GROMACS .gro file of C-alpha atoms in nm:
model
  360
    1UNK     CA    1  14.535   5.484   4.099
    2UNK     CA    2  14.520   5.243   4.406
    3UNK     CA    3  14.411   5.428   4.694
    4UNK     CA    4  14.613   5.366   5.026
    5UNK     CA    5  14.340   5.200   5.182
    6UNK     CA    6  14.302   4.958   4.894
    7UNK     CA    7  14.672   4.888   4.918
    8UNK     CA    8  14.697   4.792   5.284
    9UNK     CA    9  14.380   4.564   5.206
   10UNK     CA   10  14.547   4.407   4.931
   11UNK     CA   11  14.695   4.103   5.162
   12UNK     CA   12  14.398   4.019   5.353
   13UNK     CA   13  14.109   3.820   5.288
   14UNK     CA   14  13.781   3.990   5.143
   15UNK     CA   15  13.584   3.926   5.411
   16UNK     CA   16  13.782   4.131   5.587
   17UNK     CA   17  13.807   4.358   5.319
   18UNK     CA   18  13.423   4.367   5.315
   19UNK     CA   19  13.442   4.494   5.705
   20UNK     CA   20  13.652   4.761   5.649
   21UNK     CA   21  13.527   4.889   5.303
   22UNK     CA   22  13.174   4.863   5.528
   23UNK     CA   23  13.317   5.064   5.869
   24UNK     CA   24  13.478   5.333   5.636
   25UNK     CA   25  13.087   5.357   5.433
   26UNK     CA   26  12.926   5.399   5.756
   27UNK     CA   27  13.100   5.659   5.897
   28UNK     CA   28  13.163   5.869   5.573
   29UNK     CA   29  12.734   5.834   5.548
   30UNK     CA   30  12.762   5.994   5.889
   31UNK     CA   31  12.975   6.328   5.788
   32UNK     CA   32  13.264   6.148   6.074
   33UNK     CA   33  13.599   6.089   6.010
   34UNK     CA   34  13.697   5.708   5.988
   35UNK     CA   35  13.924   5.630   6.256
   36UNK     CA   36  14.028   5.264   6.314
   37UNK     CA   37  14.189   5.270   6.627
   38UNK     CA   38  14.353   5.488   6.931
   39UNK     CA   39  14.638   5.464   6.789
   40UNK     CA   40  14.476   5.628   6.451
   41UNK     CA   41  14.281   5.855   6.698
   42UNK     CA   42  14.620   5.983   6.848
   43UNK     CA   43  14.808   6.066   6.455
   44UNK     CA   44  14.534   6.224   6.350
   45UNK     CA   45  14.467   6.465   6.633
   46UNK     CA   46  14.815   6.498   6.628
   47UNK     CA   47  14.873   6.384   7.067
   48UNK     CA   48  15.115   6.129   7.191
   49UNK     CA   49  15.010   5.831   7.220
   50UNK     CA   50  15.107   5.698   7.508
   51UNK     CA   51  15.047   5.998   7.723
   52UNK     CA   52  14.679   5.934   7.645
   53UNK     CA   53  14.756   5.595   7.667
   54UNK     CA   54  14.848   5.659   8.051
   55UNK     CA   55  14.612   5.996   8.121
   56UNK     CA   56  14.275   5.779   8.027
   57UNK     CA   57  14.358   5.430   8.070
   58UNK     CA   58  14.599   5.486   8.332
   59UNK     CA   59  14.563   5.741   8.549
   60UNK     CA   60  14.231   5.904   8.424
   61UNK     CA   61  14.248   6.099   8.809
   62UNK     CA   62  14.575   6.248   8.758
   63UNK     CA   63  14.536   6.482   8.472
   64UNK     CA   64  14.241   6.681   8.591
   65UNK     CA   65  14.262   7.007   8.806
   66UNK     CA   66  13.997   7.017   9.044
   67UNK     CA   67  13.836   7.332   9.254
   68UNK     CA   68  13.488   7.337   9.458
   69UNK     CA   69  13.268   7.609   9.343
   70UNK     CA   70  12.971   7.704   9.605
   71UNK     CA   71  12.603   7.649   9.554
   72UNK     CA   72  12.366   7.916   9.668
   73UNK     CA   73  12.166   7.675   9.847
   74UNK     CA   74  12.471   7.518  10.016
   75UNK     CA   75  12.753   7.243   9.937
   76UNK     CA   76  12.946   7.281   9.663
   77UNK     CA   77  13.044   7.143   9.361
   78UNK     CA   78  13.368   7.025   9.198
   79UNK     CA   79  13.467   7.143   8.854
   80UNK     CA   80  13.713   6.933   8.706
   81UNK     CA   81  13.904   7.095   8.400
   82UNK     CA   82  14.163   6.843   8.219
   83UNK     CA   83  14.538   6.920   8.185
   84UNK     CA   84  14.641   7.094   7.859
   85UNK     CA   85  14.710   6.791   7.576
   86UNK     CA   86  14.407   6.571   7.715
   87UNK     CA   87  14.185   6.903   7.682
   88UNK     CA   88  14.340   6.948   7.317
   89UNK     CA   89  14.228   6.608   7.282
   90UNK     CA   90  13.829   6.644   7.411
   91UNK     CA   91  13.818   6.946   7.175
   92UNK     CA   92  13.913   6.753   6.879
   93UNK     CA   93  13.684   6.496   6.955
   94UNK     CA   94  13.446   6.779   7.017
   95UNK     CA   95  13.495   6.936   6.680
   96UNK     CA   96  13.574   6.634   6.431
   97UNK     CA   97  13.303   6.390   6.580
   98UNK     CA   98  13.034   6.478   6.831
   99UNK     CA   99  12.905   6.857   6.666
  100UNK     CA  100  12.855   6.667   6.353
  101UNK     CA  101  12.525   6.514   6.486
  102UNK     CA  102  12.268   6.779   6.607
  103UNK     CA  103  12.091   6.748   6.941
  104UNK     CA  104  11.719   6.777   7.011
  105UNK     CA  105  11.550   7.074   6.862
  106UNK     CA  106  11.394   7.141   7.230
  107UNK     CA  107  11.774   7.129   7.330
  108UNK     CA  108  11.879   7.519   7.372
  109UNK     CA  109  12.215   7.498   7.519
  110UNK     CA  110  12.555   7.455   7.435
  111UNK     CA  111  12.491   7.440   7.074
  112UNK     CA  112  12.522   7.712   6.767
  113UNK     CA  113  12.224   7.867   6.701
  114UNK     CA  114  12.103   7.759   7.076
  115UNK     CA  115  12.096   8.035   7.388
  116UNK     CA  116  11.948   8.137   7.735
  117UNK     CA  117  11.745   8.339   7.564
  118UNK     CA  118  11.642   8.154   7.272
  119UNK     CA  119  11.544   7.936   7.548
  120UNK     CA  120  11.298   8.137   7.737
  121UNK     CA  121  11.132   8.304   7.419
  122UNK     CA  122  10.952   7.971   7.352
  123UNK     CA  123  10.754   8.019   7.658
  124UNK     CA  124  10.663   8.384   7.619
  125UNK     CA  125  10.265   8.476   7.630
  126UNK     CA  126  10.212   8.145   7.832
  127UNK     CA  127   9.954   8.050   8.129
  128UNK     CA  128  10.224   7.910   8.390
  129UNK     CA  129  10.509   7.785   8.336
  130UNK     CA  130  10.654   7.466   8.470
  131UNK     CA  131  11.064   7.387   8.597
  132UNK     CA  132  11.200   7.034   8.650
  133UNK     CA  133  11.600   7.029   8.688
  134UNK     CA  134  11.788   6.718   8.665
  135UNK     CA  135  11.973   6.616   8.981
  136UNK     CA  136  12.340   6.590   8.901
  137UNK     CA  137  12.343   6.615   8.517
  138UNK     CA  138  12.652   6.498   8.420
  139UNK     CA  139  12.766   6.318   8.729
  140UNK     CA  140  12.466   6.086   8.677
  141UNK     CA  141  12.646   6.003   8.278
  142UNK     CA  142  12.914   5.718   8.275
  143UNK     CA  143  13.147   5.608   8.076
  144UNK     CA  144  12.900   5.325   7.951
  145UNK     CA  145  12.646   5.532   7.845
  146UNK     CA  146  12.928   5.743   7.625
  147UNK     CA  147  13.060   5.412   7.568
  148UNK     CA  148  12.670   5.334   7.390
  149UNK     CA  149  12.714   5.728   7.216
  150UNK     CA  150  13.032   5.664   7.027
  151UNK     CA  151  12.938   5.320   6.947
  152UNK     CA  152  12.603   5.386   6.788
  153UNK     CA  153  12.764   5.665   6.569
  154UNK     CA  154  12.940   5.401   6.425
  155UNK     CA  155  13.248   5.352   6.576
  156UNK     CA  156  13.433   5.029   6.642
  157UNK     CA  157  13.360   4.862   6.998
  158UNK     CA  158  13.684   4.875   7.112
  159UNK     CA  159  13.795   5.228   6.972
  160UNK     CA  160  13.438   5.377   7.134
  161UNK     CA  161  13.608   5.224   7.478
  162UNK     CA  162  13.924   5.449   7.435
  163UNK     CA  163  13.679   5.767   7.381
  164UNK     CA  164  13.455   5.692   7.623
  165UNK     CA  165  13.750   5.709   7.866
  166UNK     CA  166  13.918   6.034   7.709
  167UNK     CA  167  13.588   6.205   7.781
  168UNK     CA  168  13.504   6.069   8.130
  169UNK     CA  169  13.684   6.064   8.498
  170UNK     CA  170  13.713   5.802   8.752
  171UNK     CA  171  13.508   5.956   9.075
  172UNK     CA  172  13.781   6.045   9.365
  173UNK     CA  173  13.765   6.110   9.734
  174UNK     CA  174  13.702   6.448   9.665
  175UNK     CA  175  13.418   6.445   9.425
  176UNK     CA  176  13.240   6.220   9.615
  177UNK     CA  177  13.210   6.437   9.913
  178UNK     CA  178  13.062   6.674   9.721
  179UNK     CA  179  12.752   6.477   9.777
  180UNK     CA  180  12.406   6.594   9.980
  181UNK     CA  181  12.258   6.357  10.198
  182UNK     CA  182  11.944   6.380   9.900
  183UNK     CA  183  12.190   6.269   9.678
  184UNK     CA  184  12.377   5.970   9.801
  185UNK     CA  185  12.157   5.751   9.622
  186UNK     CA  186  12.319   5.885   9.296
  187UNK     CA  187  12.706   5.855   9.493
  188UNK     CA  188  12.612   5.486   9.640
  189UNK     CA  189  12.539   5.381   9.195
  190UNK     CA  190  12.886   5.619   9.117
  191UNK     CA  191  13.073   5.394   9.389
  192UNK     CA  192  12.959   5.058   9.329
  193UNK     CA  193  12.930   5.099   8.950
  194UNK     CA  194  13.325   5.207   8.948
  195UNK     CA  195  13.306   5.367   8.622
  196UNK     CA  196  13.392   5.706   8.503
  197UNK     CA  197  13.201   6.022   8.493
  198UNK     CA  198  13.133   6.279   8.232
  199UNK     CA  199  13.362   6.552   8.407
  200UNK     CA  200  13.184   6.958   8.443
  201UNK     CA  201  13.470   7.122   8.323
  202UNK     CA  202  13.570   6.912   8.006
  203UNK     CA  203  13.495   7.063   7.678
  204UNK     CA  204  13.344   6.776   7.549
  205UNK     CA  205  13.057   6.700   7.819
  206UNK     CA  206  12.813   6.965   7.743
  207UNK     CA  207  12.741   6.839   7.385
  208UNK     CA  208  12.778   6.438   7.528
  209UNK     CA  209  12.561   6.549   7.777
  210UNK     CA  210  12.306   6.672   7.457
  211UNK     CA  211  12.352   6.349   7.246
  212UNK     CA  212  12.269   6.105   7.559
  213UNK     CA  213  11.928   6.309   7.641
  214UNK     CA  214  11.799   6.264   7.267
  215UNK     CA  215  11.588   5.974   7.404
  216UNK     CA  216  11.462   6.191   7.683
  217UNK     CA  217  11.400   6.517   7.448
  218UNK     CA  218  11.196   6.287   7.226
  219UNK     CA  219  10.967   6.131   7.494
  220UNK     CA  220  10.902   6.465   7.687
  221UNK     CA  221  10.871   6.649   7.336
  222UNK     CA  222  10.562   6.423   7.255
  223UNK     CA  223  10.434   6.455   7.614
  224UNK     CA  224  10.412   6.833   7.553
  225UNK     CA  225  10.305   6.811   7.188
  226UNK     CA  226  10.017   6.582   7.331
  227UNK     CA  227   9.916   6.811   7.613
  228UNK     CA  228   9.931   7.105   7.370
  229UNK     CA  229  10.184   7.256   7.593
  230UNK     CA  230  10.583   7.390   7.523
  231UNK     CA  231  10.900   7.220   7.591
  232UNK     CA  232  11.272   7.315   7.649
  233UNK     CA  233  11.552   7.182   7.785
  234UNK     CA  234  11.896   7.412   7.854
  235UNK     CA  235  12.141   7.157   7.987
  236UNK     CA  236  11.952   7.016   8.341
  237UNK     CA  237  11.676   7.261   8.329
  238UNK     CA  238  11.376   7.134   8.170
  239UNK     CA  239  11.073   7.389   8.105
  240UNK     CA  240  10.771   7.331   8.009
  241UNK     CA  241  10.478   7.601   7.971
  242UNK     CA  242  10.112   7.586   7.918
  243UNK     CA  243   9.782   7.598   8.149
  244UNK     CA  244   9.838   7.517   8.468
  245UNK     CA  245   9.564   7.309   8.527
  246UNK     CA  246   9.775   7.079   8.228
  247UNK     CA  247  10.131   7.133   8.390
  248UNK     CA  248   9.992   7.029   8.731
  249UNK     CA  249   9.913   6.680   8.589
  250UNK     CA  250  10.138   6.577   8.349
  251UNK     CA  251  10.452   6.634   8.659
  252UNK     CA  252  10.436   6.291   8.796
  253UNK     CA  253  10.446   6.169   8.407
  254UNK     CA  254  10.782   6.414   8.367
  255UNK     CA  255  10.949   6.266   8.633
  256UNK     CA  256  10.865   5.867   8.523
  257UNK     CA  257  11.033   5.949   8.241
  258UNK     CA  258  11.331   6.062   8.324
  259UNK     CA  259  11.349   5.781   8.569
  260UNK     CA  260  11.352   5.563   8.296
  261UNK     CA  261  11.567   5.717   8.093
  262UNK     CA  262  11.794   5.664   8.387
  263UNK     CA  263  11.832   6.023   8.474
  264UNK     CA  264  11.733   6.173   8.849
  265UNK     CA  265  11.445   6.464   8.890
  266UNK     CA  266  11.589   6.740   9.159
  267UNK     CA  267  11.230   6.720   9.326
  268UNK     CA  268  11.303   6.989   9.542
  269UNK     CA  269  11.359   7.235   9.274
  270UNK     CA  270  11.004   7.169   9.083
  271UNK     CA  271  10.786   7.462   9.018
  272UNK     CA  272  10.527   7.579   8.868
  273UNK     CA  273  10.477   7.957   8.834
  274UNK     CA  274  10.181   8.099   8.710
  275UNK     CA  275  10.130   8.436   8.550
  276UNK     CA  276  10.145   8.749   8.794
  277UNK     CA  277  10.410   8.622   8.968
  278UNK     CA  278  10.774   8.628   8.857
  279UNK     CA  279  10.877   8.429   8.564
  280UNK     CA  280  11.190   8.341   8.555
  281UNK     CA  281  11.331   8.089   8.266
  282UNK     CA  282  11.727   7.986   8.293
  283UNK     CA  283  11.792   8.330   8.491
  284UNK     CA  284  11.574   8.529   8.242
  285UNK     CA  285  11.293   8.704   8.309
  286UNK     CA  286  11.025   8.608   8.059
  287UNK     CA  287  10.727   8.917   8.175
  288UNK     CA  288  10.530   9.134   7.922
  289UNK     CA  289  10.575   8.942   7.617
  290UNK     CA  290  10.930   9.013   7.635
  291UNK     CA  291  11.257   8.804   7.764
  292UNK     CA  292  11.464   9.054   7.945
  293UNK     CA  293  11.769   9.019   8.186
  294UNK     CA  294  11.608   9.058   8.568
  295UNK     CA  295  11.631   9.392   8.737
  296UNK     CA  296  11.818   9.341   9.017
  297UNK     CA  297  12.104   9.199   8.778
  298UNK     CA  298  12.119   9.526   8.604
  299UNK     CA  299  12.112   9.757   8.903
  300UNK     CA  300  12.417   9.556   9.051
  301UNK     CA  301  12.558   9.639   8.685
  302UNK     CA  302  12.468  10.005   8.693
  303UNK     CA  303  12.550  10.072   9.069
  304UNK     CA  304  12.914   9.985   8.958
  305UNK     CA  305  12.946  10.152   8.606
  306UNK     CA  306  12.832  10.482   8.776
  307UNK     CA  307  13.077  10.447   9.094
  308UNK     CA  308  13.354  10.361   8.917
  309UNK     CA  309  13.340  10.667   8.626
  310UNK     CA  310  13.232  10.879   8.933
  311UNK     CA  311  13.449  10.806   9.209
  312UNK     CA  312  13.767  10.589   9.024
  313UNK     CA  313  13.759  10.225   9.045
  314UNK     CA  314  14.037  10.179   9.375
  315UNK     CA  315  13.792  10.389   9.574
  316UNK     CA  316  13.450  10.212   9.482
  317UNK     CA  317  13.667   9.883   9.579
  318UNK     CA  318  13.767  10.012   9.898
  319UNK     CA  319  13.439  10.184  10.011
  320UNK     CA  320  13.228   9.836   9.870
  321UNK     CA  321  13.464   9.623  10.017
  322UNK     CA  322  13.453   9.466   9.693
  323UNK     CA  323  13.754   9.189   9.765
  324UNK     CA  324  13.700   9.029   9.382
  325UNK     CA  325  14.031   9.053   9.206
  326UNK     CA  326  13.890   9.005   8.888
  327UNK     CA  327  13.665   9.272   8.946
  328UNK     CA  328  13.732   9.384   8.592
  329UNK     CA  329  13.695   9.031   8.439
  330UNK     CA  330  13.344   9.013   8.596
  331UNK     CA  331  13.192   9.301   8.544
  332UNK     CA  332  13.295   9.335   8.163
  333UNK     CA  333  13.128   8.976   8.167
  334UNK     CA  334  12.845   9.083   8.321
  335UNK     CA  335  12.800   9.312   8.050
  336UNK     CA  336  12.847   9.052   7.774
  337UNK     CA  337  12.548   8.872   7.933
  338UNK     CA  338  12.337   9.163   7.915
  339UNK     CA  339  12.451   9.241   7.539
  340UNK     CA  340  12.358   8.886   7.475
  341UNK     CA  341  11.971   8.931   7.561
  342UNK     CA  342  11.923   9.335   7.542
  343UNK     CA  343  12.149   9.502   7.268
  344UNK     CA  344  12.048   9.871   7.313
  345UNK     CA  345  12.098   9.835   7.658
  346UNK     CA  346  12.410   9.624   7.614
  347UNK     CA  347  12.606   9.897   7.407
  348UNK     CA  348  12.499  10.201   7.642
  349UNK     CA  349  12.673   9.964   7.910
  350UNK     CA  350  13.016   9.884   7.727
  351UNK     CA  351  13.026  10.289   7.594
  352UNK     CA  352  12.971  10.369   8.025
  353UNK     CA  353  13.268  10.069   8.086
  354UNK     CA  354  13.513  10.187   7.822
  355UNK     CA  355  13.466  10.567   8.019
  356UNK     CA  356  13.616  10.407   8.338
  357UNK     CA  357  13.976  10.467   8.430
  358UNK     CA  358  14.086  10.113   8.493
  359UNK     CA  359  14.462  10.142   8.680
  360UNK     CA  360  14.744   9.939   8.509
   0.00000   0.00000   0.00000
């Protein structure tokens, strides 16, 4: 039987023919679905059309919600979450295209089989440990590097335009004054570059953000494997861990590197800890051979498990002045993250949180 494929190629030439039959070969090799077009994009995820036609060619501003979240060392930063069908939309892509190529094994974020905590176990039992974070992560990601992502995957030119500008936003007024005075270098390239972003808040940019920093993984993988030393990265925080004599020097060669591989080094969030002090690895505190959750994050846990069984959850608000109103919400996730890194201590948490006498 004639496939349908076969059929529609029946009245062209075989060059053409050829192109096709060779577009379809390379992205079946891949494990990705073979999409011709936006229009093929849009029927097979099921969206209108022309409402992505208009929220990402259009009007790629005007379907984003937008709030400012505050940064503990001042500012603040602007999560932008898409509206419903374009989110439906990043997902799809999400699911059907970019989780079918694995990141970096030194990438422990944002992936199955990755965690915080998976993270800072592969720098247990270590002489010092040194942090790097990437200034900006995503914001410093535009739509021509995605562009290069979809592209090399195997996807037509002109259909890896249309995804690179589902997954990305045009920069507004308001992002832009998110901004340090450190960082206008990075807003002065945004501006006068003009192209989109890779938005915080879409559900698509963490693993983009993985695929682009392959390169990078690779290069500072080898640097570490050469230096005898460990490397991570979970999202922008990159950890490596080793003597510190050997972490001192190789620094300057880190941030050369990601230089190049057009990427910006926070500088003034470098350190290097050394053993004695605290060691702390993505929020984890990596002491006795063990990663455990720090202590001050479970007293704040167990200060409110006990006052709320003790004294009823209204009162403990009142008398804390705790003004949260998803109080609840928080706490219970609180407890997740603990689960996540300390079971034991996890389940005698949820068994003390189920106890409480939340009102209606």
């Amino acid at each position: 039987m004639t496939s349908p494929l076969n059929k529609t190629l029946e009245n062209h030439s075989a060059e053409y023919q050829n192109e096709i039959k060779a577009y379809q070969h390379v992205l079946e090799k891949n494990g990705l679905p073979v999409i011709y077009s936006l229009n093929h994009l849009c029927l097979m995820a099921g969206v209108n059309l022309e409402h992505i036609k208009n929220c990402c060619i259009s009007n790629r501003q005007e379907n984003y919600k937008r709030f400012k979240l505050k940064k503990k060392r001042g500012g603040f930063r602007v999560i932008q979450t898409p509206q419903d069908e374009l989110k439906y939309l990043q997902r799809w892509i999400l699911e059907n295209i970019l989780n079918k190529k694995n990141s970096h094994n030194a990438c422990k974020g944002f992936d199955p089989d990755t965690s915080i905590k998976l993270n800072a176990e592969k720098h247990l039992k270590q002489e010092g440990i040194l942090k790097i974070d990437l200034l900006r992560f995503y914001d410093s990601i535009n739509e021509k590097r995605v562009y290069g992502l979809f592209k090399s995957l195997g996807y037509h030119p002109n259909l890896s335009v249309s995804l690179a500008k589902i997954c990305t936003i045009v920069p507004d007024n308001t992002f832009l004054s998110s901004f340090k005075q450190k960082e206008q270098h990075l807003k002065q390239k945004i501006k006068q570059d003009g192209l989109g972003v890779v938005p915080q808040g879409a559900p698509s940019s963490p693993k983009i953000s993985n695929l682009i920093t392959i390169s990078l993984d690779n290069r500072l993988q080898n640097l570490a494997d050469k230096h005898n030393l460990n490397y991570t990265r979970y999202a922008d925080d990159l950890t490596f861990s080793g003597t510190i004599e050997t972490l001192s020097k190789i620094k300057k060669v880190v941030y050369r590197i990601i230089r190049e591989e057009n990427l910006y080094p926070n500088y003034s969030k470098t350190k290097i800890l050394k053993r004695g002090n605290p060691f702390f690895v993505t929020g984890l505190s990596v002491h006795n051979d063990t990663v455990t959750v720090p202590k001050k994050k479970k007293l704040e846990i167990e200060h409110h498990l006990h006052h709320c069984i003790k004294n009823g959850v209204q009162n403990h608000l009142t008398t804390s002045k705790i003004t949260n109103r998803n109080f609840k919400d928080w706490l219970l996730g609180n407890i997740a993250f603990v689960n996540g890194v300390e079971k034991e201590l996890g389940k005698k948490y949820f068994k003390q949180f189920n106890e409480i006498q939340w009102p209606i």
